[in-house]
Short mmCIF file of C-alpha atoms and ligand atoms in Angstrom, two decimals:
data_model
loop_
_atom_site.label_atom_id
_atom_site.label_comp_id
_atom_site.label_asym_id
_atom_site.label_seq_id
_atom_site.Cartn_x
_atom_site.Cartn_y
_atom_site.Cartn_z
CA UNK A 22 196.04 133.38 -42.38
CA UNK A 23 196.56 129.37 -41.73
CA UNK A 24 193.48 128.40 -39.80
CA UNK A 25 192.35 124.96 -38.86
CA UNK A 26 189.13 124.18 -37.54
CA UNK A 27 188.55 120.84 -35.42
CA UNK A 28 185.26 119.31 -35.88
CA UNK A 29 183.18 119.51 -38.96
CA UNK A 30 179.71 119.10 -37.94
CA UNK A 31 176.74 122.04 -38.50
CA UNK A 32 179.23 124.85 -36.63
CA UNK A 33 182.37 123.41 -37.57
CA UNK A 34 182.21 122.64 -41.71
CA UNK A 35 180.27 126.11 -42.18
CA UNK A 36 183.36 127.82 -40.25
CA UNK A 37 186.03 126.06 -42.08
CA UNK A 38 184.05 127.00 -45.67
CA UNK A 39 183.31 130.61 -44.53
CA UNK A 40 186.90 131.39 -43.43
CA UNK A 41 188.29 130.07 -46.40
CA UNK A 42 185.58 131.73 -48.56
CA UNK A 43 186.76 135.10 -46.90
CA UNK A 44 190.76 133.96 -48.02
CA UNK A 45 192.06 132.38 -45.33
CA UNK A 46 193.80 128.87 -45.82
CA UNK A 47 192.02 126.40 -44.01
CA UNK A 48 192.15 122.79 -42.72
CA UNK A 49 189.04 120.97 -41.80
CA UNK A 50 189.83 118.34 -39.21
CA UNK A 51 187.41 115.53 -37.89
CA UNK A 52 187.86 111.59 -36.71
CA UNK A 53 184.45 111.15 -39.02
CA UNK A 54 185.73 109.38 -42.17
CA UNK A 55 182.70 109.78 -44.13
CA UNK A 56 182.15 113.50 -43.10
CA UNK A 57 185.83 114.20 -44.35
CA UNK A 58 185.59 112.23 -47.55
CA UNK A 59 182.16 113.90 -48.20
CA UNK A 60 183.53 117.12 -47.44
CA UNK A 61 186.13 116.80 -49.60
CA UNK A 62 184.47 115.94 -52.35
CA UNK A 63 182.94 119.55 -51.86
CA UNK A 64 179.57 117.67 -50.33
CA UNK A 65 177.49 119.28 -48.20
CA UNK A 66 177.26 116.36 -45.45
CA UNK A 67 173.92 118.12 -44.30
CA UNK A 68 171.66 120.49 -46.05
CA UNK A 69 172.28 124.38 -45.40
CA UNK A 70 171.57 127.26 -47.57
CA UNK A 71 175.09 128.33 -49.46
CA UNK A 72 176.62 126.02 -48.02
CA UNK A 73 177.82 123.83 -51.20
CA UNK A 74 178.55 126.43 -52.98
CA UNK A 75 181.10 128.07 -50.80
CA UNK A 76 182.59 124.41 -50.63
CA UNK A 77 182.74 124.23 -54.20
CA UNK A 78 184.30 127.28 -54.89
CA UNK A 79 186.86 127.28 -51.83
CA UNK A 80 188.05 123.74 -52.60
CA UNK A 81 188.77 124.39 -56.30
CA UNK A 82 190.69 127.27 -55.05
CA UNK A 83 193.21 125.35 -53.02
CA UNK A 84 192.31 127.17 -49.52
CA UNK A 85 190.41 124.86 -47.97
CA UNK A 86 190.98 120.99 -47.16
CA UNK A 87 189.89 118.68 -45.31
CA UNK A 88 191.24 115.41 -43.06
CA UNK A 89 191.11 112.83 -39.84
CA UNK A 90 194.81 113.62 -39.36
CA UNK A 91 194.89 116.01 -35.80
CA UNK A 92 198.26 116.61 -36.84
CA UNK A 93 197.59 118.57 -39.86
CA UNK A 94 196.44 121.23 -37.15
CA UNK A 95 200.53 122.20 -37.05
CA UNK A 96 201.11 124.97 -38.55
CA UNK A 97 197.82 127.30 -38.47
CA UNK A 98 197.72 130.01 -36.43
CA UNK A 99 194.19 129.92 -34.97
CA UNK A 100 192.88 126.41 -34.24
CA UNK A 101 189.39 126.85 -34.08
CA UNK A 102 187.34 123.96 -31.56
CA UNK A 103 183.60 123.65 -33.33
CA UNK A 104 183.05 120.00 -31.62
CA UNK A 105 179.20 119.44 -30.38
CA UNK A 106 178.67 119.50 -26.42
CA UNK A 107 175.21 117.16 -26.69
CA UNK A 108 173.20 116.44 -23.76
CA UNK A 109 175.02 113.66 -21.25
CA UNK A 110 172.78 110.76 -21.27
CA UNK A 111 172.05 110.50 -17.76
CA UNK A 112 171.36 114.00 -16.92
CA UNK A 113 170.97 117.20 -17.73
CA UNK A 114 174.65 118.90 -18.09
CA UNK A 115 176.39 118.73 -21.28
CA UNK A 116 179.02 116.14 -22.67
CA UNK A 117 182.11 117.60 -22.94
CA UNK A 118 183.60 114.41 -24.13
CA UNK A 119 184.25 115.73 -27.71
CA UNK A 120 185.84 119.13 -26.44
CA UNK A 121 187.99 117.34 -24.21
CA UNK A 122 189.32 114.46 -26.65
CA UNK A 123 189.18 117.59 -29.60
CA UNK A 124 191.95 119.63 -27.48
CA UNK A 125 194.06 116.22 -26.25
CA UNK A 126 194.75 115.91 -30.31
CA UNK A 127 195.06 119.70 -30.64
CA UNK A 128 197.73 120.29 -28.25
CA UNK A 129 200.78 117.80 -29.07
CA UNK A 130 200.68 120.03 -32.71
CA UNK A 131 200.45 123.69 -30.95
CA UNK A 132 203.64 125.47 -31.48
CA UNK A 133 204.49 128.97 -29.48
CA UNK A 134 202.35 131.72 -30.37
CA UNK A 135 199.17 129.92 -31.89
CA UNK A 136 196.12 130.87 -30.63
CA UNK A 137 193.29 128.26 -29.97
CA UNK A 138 189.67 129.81 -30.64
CA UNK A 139 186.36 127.40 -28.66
CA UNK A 140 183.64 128.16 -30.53
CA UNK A 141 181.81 124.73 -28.60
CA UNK A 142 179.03 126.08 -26.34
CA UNK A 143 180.36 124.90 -23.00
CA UNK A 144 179.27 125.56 -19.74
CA UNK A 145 180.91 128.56 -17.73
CA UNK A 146 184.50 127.65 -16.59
CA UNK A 147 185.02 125.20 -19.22
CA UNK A 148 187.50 127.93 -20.95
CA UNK A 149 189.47 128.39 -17.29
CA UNK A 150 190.37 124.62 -17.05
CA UNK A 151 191.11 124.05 -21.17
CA UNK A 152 193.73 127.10 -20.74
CA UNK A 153 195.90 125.14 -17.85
CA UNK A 154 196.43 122.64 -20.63
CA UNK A 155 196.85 124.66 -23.20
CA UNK A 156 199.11 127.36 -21.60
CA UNK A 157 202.19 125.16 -21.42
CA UNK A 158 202.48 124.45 -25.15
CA UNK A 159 203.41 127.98 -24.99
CA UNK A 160 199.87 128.70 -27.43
CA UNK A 161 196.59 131.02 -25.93
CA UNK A 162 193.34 129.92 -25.50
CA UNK A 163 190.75 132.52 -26.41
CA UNK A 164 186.69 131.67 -25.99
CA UNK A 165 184.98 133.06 -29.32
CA UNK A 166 181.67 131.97 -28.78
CA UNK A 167 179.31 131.19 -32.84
CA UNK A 168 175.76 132.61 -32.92
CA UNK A 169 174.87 131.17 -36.22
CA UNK A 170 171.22 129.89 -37.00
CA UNK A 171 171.20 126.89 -39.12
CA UNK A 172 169.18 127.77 -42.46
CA UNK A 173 171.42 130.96 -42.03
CA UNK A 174 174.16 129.56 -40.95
CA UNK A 175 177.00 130.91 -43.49
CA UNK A 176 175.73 134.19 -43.52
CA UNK A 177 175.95 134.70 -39.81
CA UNK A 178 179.91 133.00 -39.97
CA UNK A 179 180.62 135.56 -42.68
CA UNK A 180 178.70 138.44 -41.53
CA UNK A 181 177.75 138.31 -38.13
CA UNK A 182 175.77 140.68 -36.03
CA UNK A 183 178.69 141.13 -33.30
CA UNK A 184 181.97 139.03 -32.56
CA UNK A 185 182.47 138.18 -28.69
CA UNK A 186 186.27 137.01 -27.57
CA UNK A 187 186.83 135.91 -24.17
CA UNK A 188 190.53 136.47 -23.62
CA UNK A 189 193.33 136.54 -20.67
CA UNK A 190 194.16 139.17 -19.57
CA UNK A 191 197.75 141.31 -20.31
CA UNK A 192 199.49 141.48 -23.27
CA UNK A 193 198.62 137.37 -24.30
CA UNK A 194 195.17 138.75 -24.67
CA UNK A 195 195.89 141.64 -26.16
CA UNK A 196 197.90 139.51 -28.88
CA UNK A 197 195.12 137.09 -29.47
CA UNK A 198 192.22 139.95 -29.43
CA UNK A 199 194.92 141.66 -32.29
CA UNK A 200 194.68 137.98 -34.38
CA UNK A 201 190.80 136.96 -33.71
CA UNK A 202 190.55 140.75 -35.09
CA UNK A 203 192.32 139.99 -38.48
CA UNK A 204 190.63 136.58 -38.90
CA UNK A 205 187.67 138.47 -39.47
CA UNK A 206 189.07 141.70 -41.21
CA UNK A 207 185.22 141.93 -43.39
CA UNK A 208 183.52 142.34 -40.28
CA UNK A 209 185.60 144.07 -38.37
CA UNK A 210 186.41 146.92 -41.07
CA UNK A 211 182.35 147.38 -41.73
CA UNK A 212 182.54 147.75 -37.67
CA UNK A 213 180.68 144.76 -36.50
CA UNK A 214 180.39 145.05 -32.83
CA UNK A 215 184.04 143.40 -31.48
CA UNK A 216 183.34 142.62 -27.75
CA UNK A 217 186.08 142.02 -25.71
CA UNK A 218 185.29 139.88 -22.42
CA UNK A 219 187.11 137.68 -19.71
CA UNK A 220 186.64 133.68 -20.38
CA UNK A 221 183.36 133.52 -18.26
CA UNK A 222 181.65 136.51 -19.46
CA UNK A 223 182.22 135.57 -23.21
CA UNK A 224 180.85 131.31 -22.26
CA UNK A 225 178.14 133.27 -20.25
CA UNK A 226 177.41 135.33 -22.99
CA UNK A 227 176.16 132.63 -25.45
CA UNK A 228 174.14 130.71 -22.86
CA UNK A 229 172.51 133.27 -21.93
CA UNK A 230 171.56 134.18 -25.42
CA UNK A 231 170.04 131.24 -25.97
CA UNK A 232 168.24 130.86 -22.59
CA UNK A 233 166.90 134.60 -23.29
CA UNK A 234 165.49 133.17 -26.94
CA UNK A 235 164.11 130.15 -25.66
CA UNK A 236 162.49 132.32 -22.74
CA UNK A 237 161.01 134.57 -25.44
CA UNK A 238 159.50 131.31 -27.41
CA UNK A 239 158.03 129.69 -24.00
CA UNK A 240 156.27 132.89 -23.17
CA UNK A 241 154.93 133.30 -25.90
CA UNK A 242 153.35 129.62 -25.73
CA UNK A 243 152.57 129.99 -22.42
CA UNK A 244 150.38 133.35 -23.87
CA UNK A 245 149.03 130.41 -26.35
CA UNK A 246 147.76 128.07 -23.31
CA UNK A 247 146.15 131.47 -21.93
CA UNK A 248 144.44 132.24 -24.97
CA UNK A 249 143.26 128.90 -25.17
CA UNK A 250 141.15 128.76 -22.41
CA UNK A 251 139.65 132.83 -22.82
CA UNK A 252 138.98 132.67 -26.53
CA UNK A 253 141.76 135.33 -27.50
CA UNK A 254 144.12 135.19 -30.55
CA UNK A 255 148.01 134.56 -29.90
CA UNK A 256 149.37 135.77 -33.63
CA UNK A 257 147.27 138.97 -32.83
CA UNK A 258 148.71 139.63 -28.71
CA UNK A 259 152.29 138.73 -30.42
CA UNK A 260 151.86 141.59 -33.10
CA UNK A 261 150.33 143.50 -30.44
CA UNK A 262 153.41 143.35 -27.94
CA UNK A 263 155.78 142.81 -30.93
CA UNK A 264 154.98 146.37 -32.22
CA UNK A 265 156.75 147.75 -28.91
CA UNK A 266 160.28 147.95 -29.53
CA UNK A 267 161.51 147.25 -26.19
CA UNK A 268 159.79 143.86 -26.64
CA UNK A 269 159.66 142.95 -30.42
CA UNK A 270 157.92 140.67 -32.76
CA UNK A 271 160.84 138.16 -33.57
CA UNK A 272 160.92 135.04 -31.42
CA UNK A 273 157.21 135.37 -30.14
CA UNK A 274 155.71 132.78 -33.09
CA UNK A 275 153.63 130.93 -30.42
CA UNK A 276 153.44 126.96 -32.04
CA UNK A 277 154.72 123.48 -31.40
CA UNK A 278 157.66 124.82 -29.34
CA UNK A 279 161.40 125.42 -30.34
CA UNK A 280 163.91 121.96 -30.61
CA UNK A 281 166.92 121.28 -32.38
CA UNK A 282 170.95 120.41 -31.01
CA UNK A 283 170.68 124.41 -29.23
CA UNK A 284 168.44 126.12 -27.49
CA UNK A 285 166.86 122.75 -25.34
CA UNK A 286 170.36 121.03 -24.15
CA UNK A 287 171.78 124.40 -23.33
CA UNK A 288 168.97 126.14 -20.93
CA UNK A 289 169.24 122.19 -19.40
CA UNK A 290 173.01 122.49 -19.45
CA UNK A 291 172.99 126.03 -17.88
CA UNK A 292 170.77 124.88 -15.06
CA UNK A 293 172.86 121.97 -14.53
CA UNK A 294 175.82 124.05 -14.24
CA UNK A 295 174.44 126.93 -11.84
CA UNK A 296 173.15 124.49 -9.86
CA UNK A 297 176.75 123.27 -9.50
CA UNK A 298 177.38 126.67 -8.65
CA UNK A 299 175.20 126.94 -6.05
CA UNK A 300 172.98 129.12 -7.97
CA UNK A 301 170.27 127.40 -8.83
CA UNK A 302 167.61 129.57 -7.95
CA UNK A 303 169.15 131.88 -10.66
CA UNK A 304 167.86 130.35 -13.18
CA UNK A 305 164.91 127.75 -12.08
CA UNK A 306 162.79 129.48 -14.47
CA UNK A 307 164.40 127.55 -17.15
CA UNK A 308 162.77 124.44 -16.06
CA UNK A 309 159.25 126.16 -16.68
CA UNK A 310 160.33 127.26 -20.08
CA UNK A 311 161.42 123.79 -21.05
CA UNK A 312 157.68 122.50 -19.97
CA UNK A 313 155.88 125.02 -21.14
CA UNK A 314 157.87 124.01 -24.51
CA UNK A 315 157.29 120.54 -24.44
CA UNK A 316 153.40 121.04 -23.67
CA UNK A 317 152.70 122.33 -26.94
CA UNK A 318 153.64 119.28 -28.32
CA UNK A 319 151.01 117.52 -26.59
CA UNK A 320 148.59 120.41 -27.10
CA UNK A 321 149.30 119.39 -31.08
CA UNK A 322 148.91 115.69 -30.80
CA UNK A 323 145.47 116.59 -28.54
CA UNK A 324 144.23 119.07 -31.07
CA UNK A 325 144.49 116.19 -33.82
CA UNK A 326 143.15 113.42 -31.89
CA UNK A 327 139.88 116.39 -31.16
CA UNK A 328 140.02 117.28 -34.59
CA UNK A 329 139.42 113.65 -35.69
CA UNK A 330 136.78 112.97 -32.97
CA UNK A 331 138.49 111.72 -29.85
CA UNK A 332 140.59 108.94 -31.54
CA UNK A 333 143.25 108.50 -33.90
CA UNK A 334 143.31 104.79 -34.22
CA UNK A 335 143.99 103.83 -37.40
CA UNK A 336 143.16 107.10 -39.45
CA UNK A 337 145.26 108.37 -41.77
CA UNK A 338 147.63 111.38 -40.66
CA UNK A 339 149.73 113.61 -42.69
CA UNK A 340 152.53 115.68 -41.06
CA UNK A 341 154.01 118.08 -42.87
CA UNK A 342 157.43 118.63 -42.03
CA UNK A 343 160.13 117.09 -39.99
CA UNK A 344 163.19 119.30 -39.36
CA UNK A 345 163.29 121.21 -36.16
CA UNK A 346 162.72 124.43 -38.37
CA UNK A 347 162.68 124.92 -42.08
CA UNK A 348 165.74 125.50 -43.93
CA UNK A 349 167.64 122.48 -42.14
CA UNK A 350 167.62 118.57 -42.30
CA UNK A 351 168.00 118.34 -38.61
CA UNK A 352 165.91 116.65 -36.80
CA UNK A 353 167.18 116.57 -33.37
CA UNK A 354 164.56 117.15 -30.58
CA UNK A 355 162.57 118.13 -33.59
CA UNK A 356 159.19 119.19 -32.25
CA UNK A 357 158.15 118.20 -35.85
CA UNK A 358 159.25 114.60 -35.21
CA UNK A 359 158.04 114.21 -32.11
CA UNK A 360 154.28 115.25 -32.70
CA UNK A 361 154.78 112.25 -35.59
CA UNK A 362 155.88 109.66 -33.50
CA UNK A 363 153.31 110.70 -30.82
CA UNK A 364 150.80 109.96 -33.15
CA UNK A 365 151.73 106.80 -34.36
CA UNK A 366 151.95 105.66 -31.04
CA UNK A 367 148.27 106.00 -30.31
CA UNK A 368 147.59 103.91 -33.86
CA UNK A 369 147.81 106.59 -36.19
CA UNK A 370 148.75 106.03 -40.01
CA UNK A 371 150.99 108.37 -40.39
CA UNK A 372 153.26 110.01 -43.11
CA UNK A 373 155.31 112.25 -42.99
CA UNK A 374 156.94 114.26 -45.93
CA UNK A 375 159.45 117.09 -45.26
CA UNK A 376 161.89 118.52 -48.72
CA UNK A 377 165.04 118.01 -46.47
CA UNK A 378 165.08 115.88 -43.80
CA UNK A 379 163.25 112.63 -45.26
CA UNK A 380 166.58 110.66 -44.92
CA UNK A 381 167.53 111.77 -41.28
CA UNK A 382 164.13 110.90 -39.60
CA UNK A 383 164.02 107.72 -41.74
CA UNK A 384 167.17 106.52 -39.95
CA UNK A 385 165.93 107.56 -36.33
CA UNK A 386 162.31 106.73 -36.44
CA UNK A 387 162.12 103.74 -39.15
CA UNK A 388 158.51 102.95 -37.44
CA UNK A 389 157.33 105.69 -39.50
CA UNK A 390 156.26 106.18 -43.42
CA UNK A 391 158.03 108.74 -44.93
CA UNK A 392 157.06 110.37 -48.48
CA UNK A 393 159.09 112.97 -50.29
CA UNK A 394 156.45 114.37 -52.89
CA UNK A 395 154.17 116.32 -50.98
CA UNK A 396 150.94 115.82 -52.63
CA UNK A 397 151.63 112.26 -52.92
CA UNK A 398 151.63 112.36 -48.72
CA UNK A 399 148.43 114.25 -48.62
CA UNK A 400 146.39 112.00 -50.41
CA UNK A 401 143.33 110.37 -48.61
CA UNK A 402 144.92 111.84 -45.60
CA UNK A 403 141.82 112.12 -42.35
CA UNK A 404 143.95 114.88 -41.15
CA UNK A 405 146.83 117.44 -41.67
CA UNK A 406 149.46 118.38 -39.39
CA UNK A 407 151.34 121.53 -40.21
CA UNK A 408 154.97 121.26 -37.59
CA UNK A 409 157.24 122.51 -39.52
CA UNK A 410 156.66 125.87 -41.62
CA UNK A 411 158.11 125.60 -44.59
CA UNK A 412 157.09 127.52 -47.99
CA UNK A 413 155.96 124.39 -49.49
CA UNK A 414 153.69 123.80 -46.69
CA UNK A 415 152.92 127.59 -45.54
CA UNK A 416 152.68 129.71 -48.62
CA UNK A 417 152.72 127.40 -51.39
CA UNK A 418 149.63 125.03 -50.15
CA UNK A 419 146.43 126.25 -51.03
CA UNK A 420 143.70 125.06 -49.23
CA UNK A 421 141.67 124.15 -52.61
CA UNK A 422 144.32 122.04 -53.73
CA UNK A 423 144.65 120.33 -50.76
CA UNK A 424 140.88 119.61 -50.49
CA UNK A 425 141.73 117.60 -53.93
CA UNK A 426 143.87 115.16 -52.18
CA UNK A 427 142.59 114.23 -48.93
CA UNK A 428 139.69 112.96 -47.42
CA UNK A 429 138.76 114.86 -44.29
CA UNK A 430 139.22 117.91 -43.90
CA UNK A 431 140.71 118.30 -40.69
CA UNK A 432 144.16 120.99 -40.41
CA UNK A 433 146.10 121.80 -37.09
CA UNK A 434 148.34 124.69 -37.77
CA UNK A 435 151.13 123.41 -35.32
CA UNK A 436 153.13 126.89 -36.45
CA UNK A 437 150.51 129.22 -36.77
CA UNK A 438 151.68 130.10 -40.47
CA UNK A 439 148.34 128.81 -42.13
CA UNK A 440 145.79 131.87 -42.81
CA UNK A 441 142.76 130.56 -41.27
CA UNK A 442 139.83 132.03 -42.79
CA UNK A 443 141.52 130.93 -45.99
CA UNK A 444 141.04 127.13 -45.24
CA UNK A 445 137.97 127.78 -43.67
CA UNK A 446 136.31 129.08 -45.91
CA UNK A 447 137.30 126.56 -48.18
CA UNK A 448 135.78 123.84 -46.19
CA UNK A 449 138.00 123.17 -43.81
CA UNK A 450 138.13 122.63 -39.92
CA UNK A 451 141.03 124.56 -38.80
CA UNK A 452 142.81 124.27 -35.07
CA UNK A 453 145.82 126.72 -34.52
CA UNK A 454 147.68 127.08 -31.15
CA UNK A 455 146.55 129.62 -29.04
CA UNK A 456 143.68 130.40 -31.60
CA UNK A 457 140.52 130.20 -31.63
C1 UGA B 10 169.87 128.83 -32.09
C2 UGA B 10 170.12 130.34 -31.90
O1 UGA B 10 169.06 131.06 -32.52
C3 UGA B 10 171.45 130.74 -32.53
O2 UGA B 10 171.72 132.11 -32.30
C4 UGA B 10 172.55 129.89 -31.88
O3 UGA B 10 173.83 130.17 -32.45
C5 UGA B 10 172.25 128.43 -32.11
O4 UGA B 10 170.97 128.10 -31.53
C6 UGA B 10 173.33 127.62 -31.46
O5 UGA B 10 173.44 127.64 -30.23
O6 UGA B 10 174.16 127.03 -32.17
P1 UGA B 10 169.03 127.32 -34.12
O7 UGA B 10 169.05 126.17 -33.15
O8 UGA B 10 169.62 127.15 -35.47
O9 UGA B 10 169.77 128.59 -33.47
O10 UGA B 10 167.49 127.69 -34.33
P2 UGA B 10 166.52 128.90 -33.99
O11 UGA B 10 166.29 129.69 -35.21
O12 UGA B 10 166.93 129.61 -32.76
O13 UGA B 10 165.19 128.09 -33.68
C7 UGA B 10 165.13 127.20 -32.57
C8 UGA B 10 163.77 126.60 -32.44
O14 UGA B 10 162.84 127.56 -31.99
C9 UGA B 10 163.18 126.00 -33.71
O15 UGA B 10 162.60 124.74 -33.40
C10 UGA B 10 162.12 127.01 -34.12
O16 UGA B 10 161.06 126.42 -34.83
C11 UGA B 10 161.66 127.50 -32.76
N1 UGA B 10 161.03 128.85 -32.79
C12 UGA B 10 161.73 129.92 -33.22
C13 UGA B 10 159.73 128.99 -32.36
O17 UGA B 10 159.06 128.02 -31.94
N2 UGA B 10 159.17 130.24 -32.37
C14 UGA B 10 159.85 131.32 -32.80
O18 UGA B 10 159.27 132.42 -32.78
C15 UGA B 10 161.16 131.16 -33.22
#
């Protein structure tokens, strides 16, 4: 099938690559020059897992291209809307700028029939209003909400756990739920979960997934700040709870909190909305979650500044990590990040080393030093910061080695992944969250 996708950003360029890597033709459209040009080169613009080599292959085969030109949109049958709906800068609801200008180019190209796919996370009723403008060009508007983690981002696009389609209702929606359904034949013949839903439901459905995870993740922490104060161990409670299956162990790793372009613009953006709703009260737990989330990031920065003897002034810190979680290079609202610049701000010399994201955080926080080899940033460090858990940092650090690089011996585990008795026992002084 002809598909185009508009915006190629972290949602949009692992669509585009995943559809065509499943056979459908595909146009990547997006007004950034340098993403295009870098896309179609068959370049990764950021750094995800299988990514460039879906790129790779799907380019040389002819099926997938990429341009600025809206109007090379005409002629697909789905257009698929993977724009970013960031925070608004003076509040908490979310910028639907790019969605809006995205469909304005869209629509002077739709042609009877075509079916136009928002994958954007948008607040509820976004879809209702799009579909006036769309529904005179004679084309459908369907809301196909994208669960995808980055770091795991084109295997959830090619194989996802379930497919949700917000449609009209009547025969129109019964058309487009019959297309969506061929676009992705793989999953639909192994009998991925197909959920069919009104335009609300199916915008409802992904905000409240990610208010749910970020829920999980804040209580979790807020378990941590308990512990804290009685002596108890977090990691143990969360294997504890995680062993009943009604709860489960995924999503309780208590640590510096959860970040990234997701889960903390859209529980703001949902409580934004239902308080435009008049439903406020729904959801004012959110706001707790989003404290509780930011706390541990002070929690970190105060277990360093303990760990180090009251003050940081001065002493040499080493972060480990940068991106909001391993496996990416993004770094917005990284926790990671923010612990770093925390600490320079109360005189810290800090570095900060990360295997992806080096270049990113360079360009947003110039202020601090940045080294790519890892042992290279440990050495004569005072004390280690642990924020984002990758391998290199988790698994592939022993303690011994590390002892031959620095000079204190000082580690805060911001993600819980270090073994404890391991480091201690080889000398070290070691603060988790919600440890003891
Ligand atoms: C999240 C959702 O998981 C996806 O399903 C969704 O599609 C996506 O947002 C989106 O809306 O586009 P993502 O932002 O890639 O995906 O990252 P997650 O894996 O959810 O992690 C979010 C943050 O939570 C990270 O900073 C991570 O370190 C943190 N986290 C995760 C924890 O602190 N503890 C955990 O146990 C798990």
């Amino acid at each position: 099938m002809k598909l185009s996708v508009i915006g190629c950003g972290y949602l949009g360029a692992v669509h585009a690559a995943a559809m065509a890597s499943i056979g459908h033709e595909v146009v990547g459209i997006d007004v950034d020059q340098r993403k295009i040009d870098s896309l179609s080169r068959g370049e990764a613009p950021f750094f995800e897992p299988g990514l460039q080599e879906i790129l790779t292959e799907t380019i040389a085969s002819g099926r997938l291209r990429f341009t600025t030109d809206p109007a090379a949109a005409k002629g697909s049958k789905v257009h698929f809307i993977g724009v970013g709906t960031p925070q608004q800068k003076d509040g908490h609801a979310a910028d639907l700028t790019y969605v809006n200008t995205a469909v304005n180019s869209l629509i002077p190209h739709l042609a009877e029939g075509d079916i136009v796919a928002g994958k954007s996370t948008v607040p509820v009723g976004t879809a209702a209003g799009l579909a006036e403008r769309i529904v005179p060009t004679g084309a459908t508007l369907v809301w196909n909400p994208e669960f995808l983690r980055e770091g795991y981002a084109v295997q959830d696009t090619i194989d996802p756990d379930r497919l949700v389609a917000g449609v009209p209702a009547g025969p129109e929606g019964e058309r487009a739920t019959e297309t969506l359904r061929e676009v992705y034949h793989p999953s639909v013949a192994k009998g991925t979960p197909f959920i069919v839903t009104d335009y609300a439901t199916a915008e409802l459905v992904k905000v409240s997934a990610n208010a749910f995870l970020a829920t999980k993740i804040s209580f979790i922490n807020a378990m941590a700040e308990i512990a804290e104060v009685t002596g108890a161990d977090v990691t143990q409670l969360a294997d504890a709870i995680g062993h009943d299956a009604r709860i489960g162990r995924r999503f309780l790793g208590a640590g510096i909190g959860f970040g990234g372009g997701c889960l903390p613009k859209d529980i703001r953006a949902f409580s934004a909305r239902a308080e435009e709703l008049g439903r406020g009260e729904s959801v004012a737990f959110l706001r707790e979650i989003d404290e509780i989330n930011l706390r541990r990031r002070d929690r970190a920065v105060q277990l360093v500044v303990d760990g180090l003897g009251g003050s940081v002034y001065e002493r040499n810190v080493t972060v480990l990590g940068a991106a909001f979680k391993p496996h990416s290079d993004d770094i917005r609202d990284s926790p990671a990040l923010d612990v770093a610049v925390r600490l320079h701000g109360l005189g810290a010399k800090v570095t900060v080393t990360d295997p992806a994201a080096i270049e990113n955080a360079r360009r947003v926080h110039p202020q601090l030093a940045y080294v790519e080899d890892r042992d290279e940033a440990l050495r004569d460090a005072d004390a280690v910061i642990l924020v984002t858990e990758w391998d290199e940092y988790r698994r592939q650090l022993p303690p011994e080695h590390a002892s031959t690089l620095t000079t204190g011996r000082v580690i805060v585990d911001g993600r819980n992944g270090l073994d404890p008795a391991a480091w201690r026992a080889a000398g070290w002084t070691y603060y988790g969250m919600g440890r003891p």
